Amino acid sequence: EGQPSTATQRVNVIIRRGADPVSWTASTNATWLSCSVAGGQTPGFCNVSVDSSGLPAGTYEGTLSVAASGPTNSPQTVAVTLIVNPSNRVQVATWRHDTPAAMSVTADDSSPWGFDALTNNGLAGTYVMWHLVAPDFYTTYYRAGMELGAHTVNHACFEMNETALRHELEANIAGLVRTAPVRQSEVISFAWPCGFNTPAEQVIASDYFLICRGYNLNQLEDPTPNSFMNVKGYNSHEHAPFPPADFKTVVDAAVAQGKWFNLVLHTTNNDNGAIDYAATNNNTWVAPMGTVAKYILLRNRTAITNYSETSHFIQFDYSRLPLDASSMRNFEDSVGTNDLLTLAVDISGIAQV
């Protein structure tokens, strides 16, 4: 039977191509599905939430509708699928290896930082490219297991129109794929220059990426981000607003709260030893931000069915809904054999399994 959920998903409501703002209203067609606001004016958003209390295990379909007077394509609908897994001994772990927390390290602006600490611990991070040509060391980093991501051509820290932003993203991705050994299907992560973005820019970015990391936030991210297009992280020490003096304390906070710590490096490897600390505390899964994003998306799309147990065995089936495609990308192409989920199974009280 389902339980209440505190997680929300942000849905941006925009009108494109320089049109005047319009008023909009939101509605849902399922009692378990709700929107945080009844309406607003573009650009805006609503936080979508679900309450599966009392629902039997199963898969449910609902729709969020957004309507406005004036636009010819009104209303727009968002399909929502709710999976209620049974309460039994088998659960999909919040983080891989069933650790209490997750951590990702990102080096922005084509910088090399963090590589030695990561590789010395058998870990990987994310390196996002600025401009049109990948640094020579990206080939070595990629072959060592690092994720390569995008960061625009010109590092614009201000709002851009749709044509300009799409050029920035497409040219940056093309340059990365042309000058580094990465495949386009693997380029799923992006860092907003200076952390600046708008609802309209988030919508555009979602055509190209599974995850976009923000900046100037200095917050842990929830096990399911409210917005995958502006994921929370911590500033480098050289940028205001300044983060805590010792990043190891942020690792501890992530473990205590069961959250995801995104550490960003810019001009030096000033992680305060947090990478080594997270690698050795046995409480933190450290992985590239694209890998963590895929884990969350796959975890939330996994259904456990046909569960049964006796005194000697536990048996069940599991399946997964596909990742949503965009107008530009089939994101299922980014899922590989290394994108594994952890199933936590409680075998207490069973003599032999």
Coordinates of N, CA and C in Angstrom, one line a residue, residues 48 57 62 123 163 193 209-210 236 294 322 334:
V48 N 4.8 19.6 -8.9 CA 3.9 18.5 -9.0 C 4.2 17.5 -7.9
A57 N -0.5 -1.6 -4.5 CA 0.7 -1.7 -5.3 C 0.2 -1.8 -6.8
G62 N -1.7 9.4 -14.8 CA -2.5 10.7 -14.6 C -2.0 11.7 -15.5
L123 N 37.8 6.2 -8.2 CA 36.5 6.9 -8.4 C 36.5 7.7 -9.8
T163 N 17.4 30.9 -29.8 CA 18.3 30.7 -30.9 C 19.8 30.7 -30.4
P193 N 26.8 28.2 -16.8 CA 27.8 29.2 -16.5 C 27.3 30.2 -15.4
F209 N 20.0 17.5 -22.3 CA 20.7 16.9 -21.2 C 19.7 16.2 -20.2
L210 N 20.2 15.2 -19.5 CA 19.5 14.7 -18.4 C 19.6 15.4 -17.1
S236 N 32.8 26.6 -5.3 CA 34.2 26.5 -5.0 C 34.6 27.5 -3.9
K294 N 21.3 9.3 -13.6 CA 20.7 8.2 -14.2 C 20.2 7.2 -13.2
P322 N 10.9 3.2 -19.5 CA 12.0 3.9 -20.2 C 12.1 5.3 -19.8
S334 N 21.7 6.6 -23.5 CA 22.7 6.9 -22.6 C 22.8 5.8 -21.5

